[in-house]
Short mmCIF file of C-alpha atoms in Angstrom, two decimals:
data_model
loop_
_atom_site.label_atom_id
_atom_site.label_comp_id
_atom_site.label_asym_id
_atom_site.label_seq_id
_atom_site.Cartn_x
_atom_site.Cartn_y
_atom_site.Cartn_z
CA MET A 1 13.05 -61.70 -2.75
CA ILE A 2 9.18 -61.95 -1.72
CA LYS A 3 7.88 -58.61 -1.51
CA ALA A 4 6.21 -57.96 1.67
CA LEU A 5 4.16 -54.75 1.77
CA ASN A 6 0.43 -54.58 0.59
CA THR A 7 0.47 -58.09 -0.49
CA ASN A 8 -1.92 -61.36 0.10
CA ILE A 9 -0.73 -64.70 -0.66
CA CYS A 10 -4.73 -65.44 -2.09
CA GLU A 11 -2.71 -63.15 -4.99
CA GLU A 12 -1.71 -65.92 -7.96
CA HIS A 13 1.77 -64.53 -8.96
CA VAL A 14 2.14 -63.68 -5.07
CA PHE A 15 1.51 -67.46 -4.22
CA SER A 16 3.53 -68.74 -7.30
CA ASN A 17 6.37 -66.33 -6.24
CA ILE A 18 6.81 -68.35 -2.54
CA PHE A 19 6.61 -71.42 -4.42
CA LYS A 20 9.43 -70.14 -6.96
CA THR A 21 11.14 -69.08 -4.60
CA LEU A 22 10.18 -71.28 -1.26
CA SER A 23 9.19 -75.14 -2.34
CA LYS A 24 13.25 -76.68 -3.09
CA ASP A 25 14.30 -75.21 -0.19
CA VAL A 26 11.80 -76.84 2.13
CA HIS A 27 12.04 -79.81 0.58
CA ASN A 28 16.00 -79.89 0.25
CA PHE A 29 15.62 -79.48 3.80
CA LEU A 30 12.76 -82.00 4.57
CA ARG A 31 15.00 -84.47 2.54
CA TYR A 32 17.85 -83.33 4.53
CA LYS A 33 15.91 -83.68 7.85
CA TYR A 34 14.79 -86.95 7.13
CA GLY A 35 15.59 -88.49 3.55
CA ASP A 36 13.92 -89.58 1.15
CA GLY A 37 11.60 -92.47 2.61
CA LEU A 38 8.44 -89.97 3.46
CA ASN A 39 8.13 -88.39 -0.05
CA PRO A 40 9.23 -84.85 0.80
CA LYS A 41 8.12 -83.62 -2.62
CA ASP A 42 4.81 -84.57 -1.50
CA LYS A 43 4.48 -82.48 1.74
CA VAL A 44 5.71 -79.76 0.05
CA GLN A 45 2.87 -79.80 -2.01
CA GLU A 46 0.95 -80.18 1.12
CA ALA A 47 2.49 -77.84 3.02
CA PHE A 48 1.75 -75.37 0.20
CA ILE A 49 -2.03 -76.48 0.03
CA LYS A 50 -2.15 -75.79 3.73
CA LEU A 51 -0.13 -72.27 3.19
CA TRP A 52 -3.04 -71.63 -0.07
CA ASP A 53 -6.32 -72.77 2.37
CA ASN A 54 -4.65 -69.60 4.69
CA CYS A 55 -3.58 -67.66 2.65
CA LYS A 56 -5.68 -64.95 4.30
CA ASN A 57 -4.07 -65.42 7.49
CA ILE A 58 -0.76 -65.32 6.75
CA SER A 59 1.33 -62.49 5.72
CA PRO A 60 4.33 -63.24 3.37
CA GLU A 61 6.54 -62.62 5.34
CA LYS A 62 5.64 -65.21 7.56
CA ALA A 63 4.80 -67.66 4.82
CA LYS A 64 8.76 -68.90 4.75
CA SER A 65 8.35 -69.58 8.55
CA PHE A 66 5.19 -71.36 8.01
CA LEU A 67 6.04 -73.68 5.51
CA PHE A 68 9.01 -75.10 7.39
CA THR A 69 7.17 -76.08 10.24
CA THR A 70 4.16 -76.93 8.55
CA ALA A 71 6.08 -79.33 6.50
CA ASN A 72 8.37 -80.89 9.24
CA ASN A 73 5.52 -81.30 11.14
CA MET A 74 3.83 -83.33 8.43
CA MET A 75 6.89 -85.02 8.24
CA LEU A 76 7.01 -85.66 12.15
CA ASN A 77 3.53 -87.14 11.95
CA GLU A 78 4.46 -89.45 9.73
CA VAL A 79 7.85 -90.09 11.75
CA LYS A 80 8.33 -92.58 13.79
CA HIS A 81 11.85 -94.93 14.16
CA GLN A 82 12.19 -94.70 10.11
CA LYS A 83 15.72 -95.17 9.06
CA VAL A 84 16.95 -91.69 7.16
CA VAL A 85 17.96 -92.95 3.57
CA LEU A 86 19.33 -89.97 0.80
CA ARG A 87 19.16 -91.57 -2.12
CA HIS A 88 22.45 -91.32 -4.10
CA GLN A 89 22.89 -90.47 -8.03
CA GLN A 90 24.54 -93.76 -8.85
CA ILE A 91 28.11 -93.30 -9.81
CA LYS A 92 27.37 -94.11 -14.00
CA PRO A 93 30.79 -96.01 -15.75
CA LYS A 94 32.01 -93.37 -18.59
CA SER A 95 32.21 -95.06 -21.91
CA TYR A 96 34.92 -93.21 -23.27
CA THR A 97 37.00 -93.27 -19.93
CA ASN A 98 38.65 -96.77 -19.20
CA GLU A 99 37.67 -96.62 -15.70
CA ASN A 100 38.08 -100.06 -14.71
CA PRO A 101 35.70 -102.07 -12.43
CA GLU A 102 36.80 -102.62 -9.48
CA PHE A 103 37.35 -98.44 -9.22
CA LEU A 104 33.60 -98.94 -9.60
CA MET A 105 33.21 -100.97 -7.15
CA GLU A 106 35.64 -99.03 -4.67
CA GLU A 107 33.13 -95.76 -5.52
CA SER A 108 29.94 -97.55 -4.64
CA GLU A 109 31.12 -99.22 -1.76
CA TYR A 110 32.42 -95.28 -0.69
CA MET A 111 28.60 -94.12 -1.52
CA LYS A 112 26.82 -96.99 0.71
CA LYS A 113 29.19 -95.78 3.19
CA TYR A 114 28.59 -92.39 2.90
CA GLN A 115 24.65 -92.78 3.23
CA ARG A 116 24.90 -94.88 5.99
CA ALA A 117 26.79 -91.97 7.71
CA LEU A 118 24.61 -89.57 6.91
CA ALA A 119 21.98 -91.86 8.29
CA LYS A 120 23.93 -91.28 12.07
CA LEU A 121 24.28 -87.57 11.82
CA THR A 122 22.31 -85.98 13.72
CA GLU A 123 19.45 -84.13 11.87
CA ALA A 124 20.41 -80.75 12.91
CA GLN A 125 23.78 -81.52 11.81
CA ARG A 126 22.82 -83.75 8.27
CA VAL A 127 20.23 -80.77 7.63
CA ALA A 128 23.07 -78.07 7.94
CA PHE A 129 25.91 -80.00 6.44
CA LEU A 130 23.73 -80.74 3.29
CA MET A 131 22.51 -77.05 2.83
CA ASN A 132 26.60 -76.14 2.53
CA ARG A 133 28.42 -78.89 0.75
CA ILE A 134 25.05 -79.79 -1.69
CA GLU A 135 23.71 -76.11 -1.99
CA GLY A 136 26.57 -74.64 -1.36
CA LYS A 137 24.63 -72.01 1.11
CA LYS A 138 27.52 -70.10 3.30
CA HIS A 139 27.84 -70.33 7.06
CA LYS A 140 25.48 -66.83 7.37
CA GLU A 141 23.14 -68.08 4.73
CA ILE A 142 21.89 -71.23 6.89
CA ALA A 143 22.32 -69.67 9.94
CA GLU A 144 19.30 -67.55 8.80
CA GLU A 145 17.81 -69.95 7.24
CA LEU A 146 17.40 -72.58 10.02
CA GLY A 147 17.55 -69.33 12.33
CA ILE A 148 20.05 -70.24 14.14
CA SER A 149 23.76 -68.23 14.88
CA ARG A 150 26.22 -68.52 13.11
CA LYS A 151 28.76 -70.70 15.14
CA GLY A 152 26.10 -72.71 15.88
CA VAL A 153 26.31 -74.15 11.71
CA GLU A 154 29.50 -74.17 12.53
CA LYS A 155 29.55 -76.27 14.29
CA ARG A 156 27.09 -78.40 13.59
CA ILE A 157 29.17 -78.60 10.17
CA TYR A 158 32.41 -79.22 11.07
CA GLY A 159 30.81 -82.14 13.69
CA ALA A 160 28.89 -83.23 10.49
CA LEU A 161 31.90 -83.62 8.66
CA ASN A 162 34.36 -85.28 11.01
CA LYS A 163 31.19 -88.01 11.81
CA LEU A 164 31.11 -88.92 8.31
CA ARG A 165 35.06 -88.95 8.06
CA LYS A 166 35.41 -91.51 11.28
CA GLU A 167 32.09 -93.65 10.05
CA ILE A 168 33.33 -93.61 6.26
CA ASP A 169 37.56 -93.88 6.73
CA GLY A 170 36.71 -96.69 9.47
CA ILE A 171 39.01 -94.59 12.14
CA MET B 1 45.96 -71.58 12.90
CA LYS B 2 43.35 -73.99 14.72
CA LYS B 3 42.44 -77.23 12.01
CA GLU B 4 39.08 -76.68 13.09
CA ILE B 5 38.80 -72.93 12.41
CA LEU B 6 40.85 -73.81 9.45
CA ILE B 7 38.49 -76.09 8.34
CA GLN B 8 35.68 -74.41 9.05
CA LYS B 9 36.90 -71.22 6.79
CA TRP B 10 37.07 -74.25 4.01
CA LEU B 11 33.18 -75.13 4.46
CA ASP B 12 32.78 -71.59 4.60
CA GLY B 13 34.60 -71.36 1.42
CA GLU B 14 36.43 -68.32 3.14
CA LEU B 15 40.45 -69.58 2.46
CA ASN B 16 42.38 -67.24 1.64
CA ASP B 17 45.45 -69.02 -0.61
CA ALA B 18 47.85 -68.97 2.80
CA GLU B 19 44.91 -70.52 4.93
CA PHE B 20 44.02 -73.41 1.95
CA LYS B 21 48.20 -74.34 1.18
CA GLU B 22 47.76 -74.84 5.57
CA PHE B 23 44.22 -76.92 4.93
CA LYS B 24 45.97 -79.36 2.13
CA ALA B 25 48.88 -79.91 4.17
CA LEU B 26 46.51 -80.98 7.01
CA PRO B 27 46.27 -85.08 6.68
CA GLU B 28 42.72 -85.62 6.21
CA TYR B 29 42.99 -82.61 3.54
CA GLU B 30 41.83 -85.84 1.27
CA SER B 31 39.25 -86.84 2.95
CA TYR B 32 37.37 -84.04 3.55
CA THR B 33 37.82 -83.33 -0.17
CA LYS B 34 36.27 -86.42 -0.84
CA ILE B 35 33.57 -86.41 0.99
CA SER B 36 32.97 -83.22 0.27
CA GLU B 37 32.80 -84.24 -3.20
CA LYS B 38 30.12 -86.82 -2.89
CA ALA B 39 27.72 -85.05 -0.83
CA ILE B 40 26.83 -82.96 -4.60
CA LEU B 41 25.76 -87.29 -5.13
CA PHE B 42 23.23 -87.23 -2.97
CA GLU B 43 21.71 -84.15 -4.32
CA ASP B 44 18.03 -85.16 -5.59
CA THR B 45 18.75 -82.88 -8.91
CA SER B 46 14.98 -84.52 -9.64
CA TYR B 47 13.03 -81.74 -8.00
CA ASP B 48 11.54 -79.52 -10.25
CA VAL B 49 10.46 -76.03 -9.58
CA ASP B 50 7.83 -75.56 -11.99
CA PHE B 51 6.83 -79.22 -12.37
CA GLU B 52 5.86 -79.09 -9.01
CA PHE B 53 4.19 -76.23 -8.77
CA ASP B 54 1.38 -76.99 -12.29
CA LYS B 55 0.94 -80.03 -9.42
CA LEU B 56 0.18 -77.86 -6.35
CA LYS B 57 -1.90 -75.88 -9.07
CA THR B 58 -3.41 -79.19 -10.20
CA ILE B 59 -4.12 -80.23 -6.95
CA ILE B 60 -5.72 -76.99 -6.11
CA LYS B 61 -8.14 -76.61 -8.75
CA ASP B 62 -9.44 -80.21 -8.75
CA ARG B 63 -10.16 -80.11 -4.94
CA GLN B 64 -11.92 -76.27 -6.14
CA LEU B 65 -14.14 -78.64 -8.53
CA GLU B 66 -14.99 -80.25 -5.71
CA THR B 67 -16.23 -77.13 -3.33
CA PRO B 68 -19.59 -77.67 -5.06
CA VAL B 69 -20.14 -81.67 -4.07
CA LYS B 70 -19.26 -79.77 -0.15
CA THR B 71 -22.16 -77.24 -1.20
CA ILE B 72 -24.54 -79.81 -1.90
CA ASN B 73 -23.62 -81.93 1.20
CA TRP B 74 -24.20 -78.28 3.09
CA MET B 75 -27.71 -78.01 0.83
CA GLN B 76 -28.72 -81.45 1.92
CA PRO B 77 -29.90 -80.53 5.80
CA LEU B 78 -31.07 -77.18 4.48
CA MET B 79 -33.30 -79.08 2.48
CA ARG B 80 -34.41 -81.60 5.07
CA ILE B 81 -35.49 -78.76 6.58
CA ALA B 82 -37.00 -76.71 4.09
CA ALA B 83 -39.20 -80.16 3.03
CA ILE B 84 -39.98 -80.01 7.33
CA PHE B 85 -41.24 -77.46 6.83
CA ILE B 86 -43.28 -77.90 3.52
CA ILE B 87 -44.66 -80.92 5.67
CA ALA B 88 -45.36 -79.46 8.64
CA LEU B 89 -47.29 -76.37 6.69
CA ALA B 90 -49.53 -79.10 4.76
CA VAL B 91 -50.48 -80.80 7.93
CA TYR B 92 -51.24 -77.91 9.19
CA TYR B 93 -53.39 -76.12 6.54
CA ALA B 94 -54.89 -80.16 5.12
CA PRO B 95 -57.73 -80.21 7.51
CA ILE B 96 -58.75 -76.41 6.05
CA TYR B 97 -59.01 -78.35 2.62
CA GLY B 98 -60.23 -81.64 4.00
CA GLU B 99 -62.84 -80.18 6.28
CA THR B 100 -65.72 -80.81 7.18
CA THR B 101 -68.19 -77.67 6.86
CA ILE B 102 -70.74 -77.86 9.39
CA VAL B 103 -74.00 -75.12 9.59
CA LYS B 104 -76.06 -75.22 12.52
CA THR B 105 -79.45 -73.96 13.75
CA LEU B 106 -80.58 -72.92 17.05
CA ALA B 107 -84.42 -73.20 18.51
CA SER B 108 -86.29 -70.43 15.67
CA ASN B 109 -83.59 -69.81 13.67
CA THR B 110 -83.32 -70.66 9.89
CA LYS B 111 -80.10 -70.41 7.62
CA SER B 112 -79.60 -70.65 3.93
CA ILE B 113 -76.78 -72.76 2.25
CA GLU B 114 -75.70 -72.90 -1.10
CA LEU B 115 -73.45 -75.98 -2.27
CA PRO B 116 -71.02 -75.66 -3.92
CA ASP B 117 -72.84 -76.89 -7.18
CA ASN B 118 -75.28 -73.98 -6.28
CA SER B 119 -77.84 -75.81 -5.06
CA LYS B 120 -79.99 -75.01 -1.88
CA ILE B 121 -80.45 -75.77 1.20
CA LYS B 122 -82.84 -73.95 3.70
CA LEU B 123 -81.62 -74.83 7.45
CA ASN B 124 -84.85 -75.07 10.40
CA THR B 125 -84.33 -74.61 13.14
CA THR B 126 -82.22 -76.91 15.72
CA SER B 127 -80.86 -78.45 12.34
CA ALA B 128 -77.94 -79.32 10.74
CA ILE B 129 -76.04 -80.17 7.82
CA LYS B 130 -72.84 -81.47 7.12
CA TYR B 131 -70.73 -81.23 3.92
CA LYS B 132 -67.12 -81.30 2.29
CA LYS B 133 -65.85 -78.81 -0.17
CA SER B 134 -63.00 -80.54 -0.79
CA ASN B 135 -64.25 -83.13 -2.15
CA TRP B 136 -67.84 -82.02 -3.57
CA GLU B 137 -67.46 -82.87 -7.56
CA ASN B 138 -66.79 -86.87 -6.27
CA ALA B 139 -68.64 -87.25 -3.54
CA PRO B 140 -72.02 -84.59 -3.70
CA LYS B 141 -72.93 -85.94 -0.06
CA VAL B 142 -74.63 -83.86 2.40
CA SER B 143 -75.83 -84.78 5.99
CA LEU B 144 -78.50 -83.72 8.08
CA VAL B 145 -79.78 -84.14 11.02
CA GLY B 146 -83.50 -81.86 11.57
CA GLU B 147 -85.05 -80.62 8.92
CA ALA B 148 -84.10 -78.91 5.70
CA LEU B 149 -85.27 -78.09 2.08
CA PHE B 150 -83.77 -79.20 -0.27
CA ASN B 151 -83.55 -77.17 -4.05
CA ILE B 152 -81.44 -79.03 -6.08
CA GLU B 153 -80.16 -77.27 -9.26
CA LYS B 154 -81.03 -78.69 -12.29
CA GLY B 155 -78.95 -81.35 -13.76
CA SER B 156 -76.89 -82.31 -9.89
CA SER B 157 -77.63 -84.81 -8.27
CA VAL B 158 -76.93 -84.84 -3.92
CA ASN B 159 -76.53 -87.42 -1.69
CA VAL B 160 -78.22 -87.11 1.28
CA VAL B 161 -77.54 -88.87 4.41
CA THR B 162 -79.84 -89.44 7.23
CA TRP B 163 -80.13 -91.71 10.18
CA LEU B 164 -82.19 -93.79 8.00
CA GLY B 165 -80.15 -93.81 4.69
CA ASP B 166 -78.01 -92.35 2.06
CA MET B 167 -81.16 -90.61 -0.62
CA THR B 168 -79.87 -89.83 -4.26
CA MET B 169 -81.78 -86.58 -5.18
CA SER B 170 -81.59 -84.86 -8.71
CA GLY B 171 -82.76 -81.73 -9.98
CA SER B 172 -85.48 -81.66 -6.80
CA LYS B 173 -87.05 -79.81 -4.27
CA PHE B 174 -87.85 -81.40 -1.58
CA LYS B 175 -87.97 -81.61 2.49
CA VAL B 176 -86.75 -84.05 4.22
CA ILE B 177 -87.95 -83.96 7.94
CA GLN B 178 -85.79 -86.29 10.78
CA ARG B 179 -86.23 -86.28 14.10
CA ALA B 180 -85.76 -88.99 16.81
CA ASP B 181 -88.39 -90.94 15.59
CA TYR B 182 -90.10 -89.61 12.67
CA PHE B 183 -88.98 -89.35 9.71
CA GLU B 184 -90.31 -87.26 6.25
CA VAL B 185 -89.48 -86.75 2.75
CA VAL B 186 -91.90 -83.99 0.63
CA CYS B 187 -91.03 -83.66 -2.97
CA TYR B 188 -92.44 -80.79 -4.26
CA GLU B 189 -90.54 -81.14 -7.32
CA GLY B 190 -88.44 -83.52 -9.36
CA ILE B 191 -87.61 -86.91 -8.10
CA VAL B 192 -86.41 -88.48 -5.09
CA THR B 193 -84.84 -91.65 -4.70
CA LEU B 194 -84.02 -93.07 -1.37
CA ILE B 195 -83.14 -96.74 -0.10
CA TYR B 196 -85.34 -97.79 3.20
CA LYS B 197 -83.94 -101.59 4.24
CA ASP B 198 -82.54 -102.44 1.18
CA LYS B 199 -85.81 -101.26 -0.70
CA GLU B 200 -85.44 -98.54 -3.23
CA ILE B 201 -88.21 -95.79 -2.70
CA THR B 202 -89.21 -93.38 -5.47
CA ILE B 203 -91.33 -90.13 -3.94
CA THR B 204 -92.19 -88.16 -7.28
CA THR B 205 -93.25 -84.27 -7.59
CA ASP B 206 -96.30 -83.81 -4.72
CA LYS B 207 -96.08 -87.17 -3.12
CA SER B 208 -94.40 -87.37 0.65
CA PHE B 209 -92.52 -90.75 2.70
CA LYS B 210 -92.78 -90.40 6.60
CA ILE B 211 -91.99 -93.58 8.46
CA VAL B 212 -93.29 -92.90 12.49
CA ASP B 213 -91.95 -95.50 14.52
CA GLY B 214 -91.02 -97.58 11.95
CA GLU B 215 -94.53 -97.47 10.00
CA THR B 216 -94.25 -95.99 6.28
CA PHE B 217 -96.44 -94.45 4.60
CA GLU B 218 -96.40 -93.20 1.33
CA GLU B 219 -99.12 -89.74 1.29
CA LYS B 220 -100.50 -87.79 -1.71
CA MET B 221 -100.68 -84.52 -1.15
CA ASN B 222 -100.64 -80.73 -2.10
CA THR B 223 -97.73 -79.49 -2.14
CA SER B 224 -98.08 -75.98 -3.41
CA ASP B 225 -97.00 -73.90 -0.54
CA LEU B 226 -93.59 -75.48 1.18
CA PRO B 227 -93.34 -74.94 4.40
CA THR B 228 -93.93 -71.79 6.24
CA TRP B 229 -90.42 -71.23 7.88
CA ALA B 230 -88.77 -71.49 4.42
CA LYS B 231 -90.89 -69.05 2.82
CA GLY B 232 -88.92 -65.85 1.74
#
């Protein structure tokens, strides 16, 4: 992790370390919250450029919250009523199996529904849920990362799961 | 166990075997597990930390390369300010370099002046000359009011301007008196040419030329003696 004492973000190895530790988290957070439509990768870049520009004023332990806040604000500047769309990997037919086309069709339909259902979650639900399901983060970790209580995280993830089920299964 | 807590435990990967059996028995089990499984497909596997970091480094480097351009932009107003100062100084000092030198004498007072070409002028009382040092080589010109004795350096020529007109003198010693209604040139050495009413008049050594009330007189005179005021 980032060493906090006697380090300065302006030092390249410190900056590099922060990037390697946090950039993916920032990226995923932006994606989960706002979808792929607003180029989360670019926002990550911009947020880190801002961090570099302000490296003298920000202590390494503050870098994380700075990055998340900055990146989030950049997104907010652009987000209007844009629909949240998260791209997913296509289910590719495996050449060596005999998965029938019908099955593939169903799967594809399922993913479309899933995508729409994700868009209908609240930002908070989507972020917590995907951090948990995609990245396999424990509730406690997510709570720390988002700065909320563990109970809050559980509620969000559970709420997300049920909402997704209802949307996808059409209950 | 309460369903909600069971599911939350499952989501957090905290179910023990007994709890997992309980969870598996739920009617939503399949739906939940499928949602959970398929969530992985929403991962953006294209995010490559090293690639993104290299990209960031390039962006930051490119920006640093642009920085000198910024400095130049910043220099521009500085250069402008400097230019204003230089121009101001130039304007301030220009009159000194191009300045006209004026030498005046009061009553009962004479002065000797050396011109830039080493020619000498003796100025009698209540007279004045005016000349420009800066442009002397191109236009050796002295304006005279009053009375003066010129001793022009050999090989040099000086243009003397009076109300009468321009006189060109070369390598000569002569006296010019120029008062309100009286004009006189006495040549002691060399030749003086002057233009009066579009006529060129040449005055040689020991000759004088006078204009009194518009009448011109040319006289021969003994010029062995310089005017008393010019002696010494």
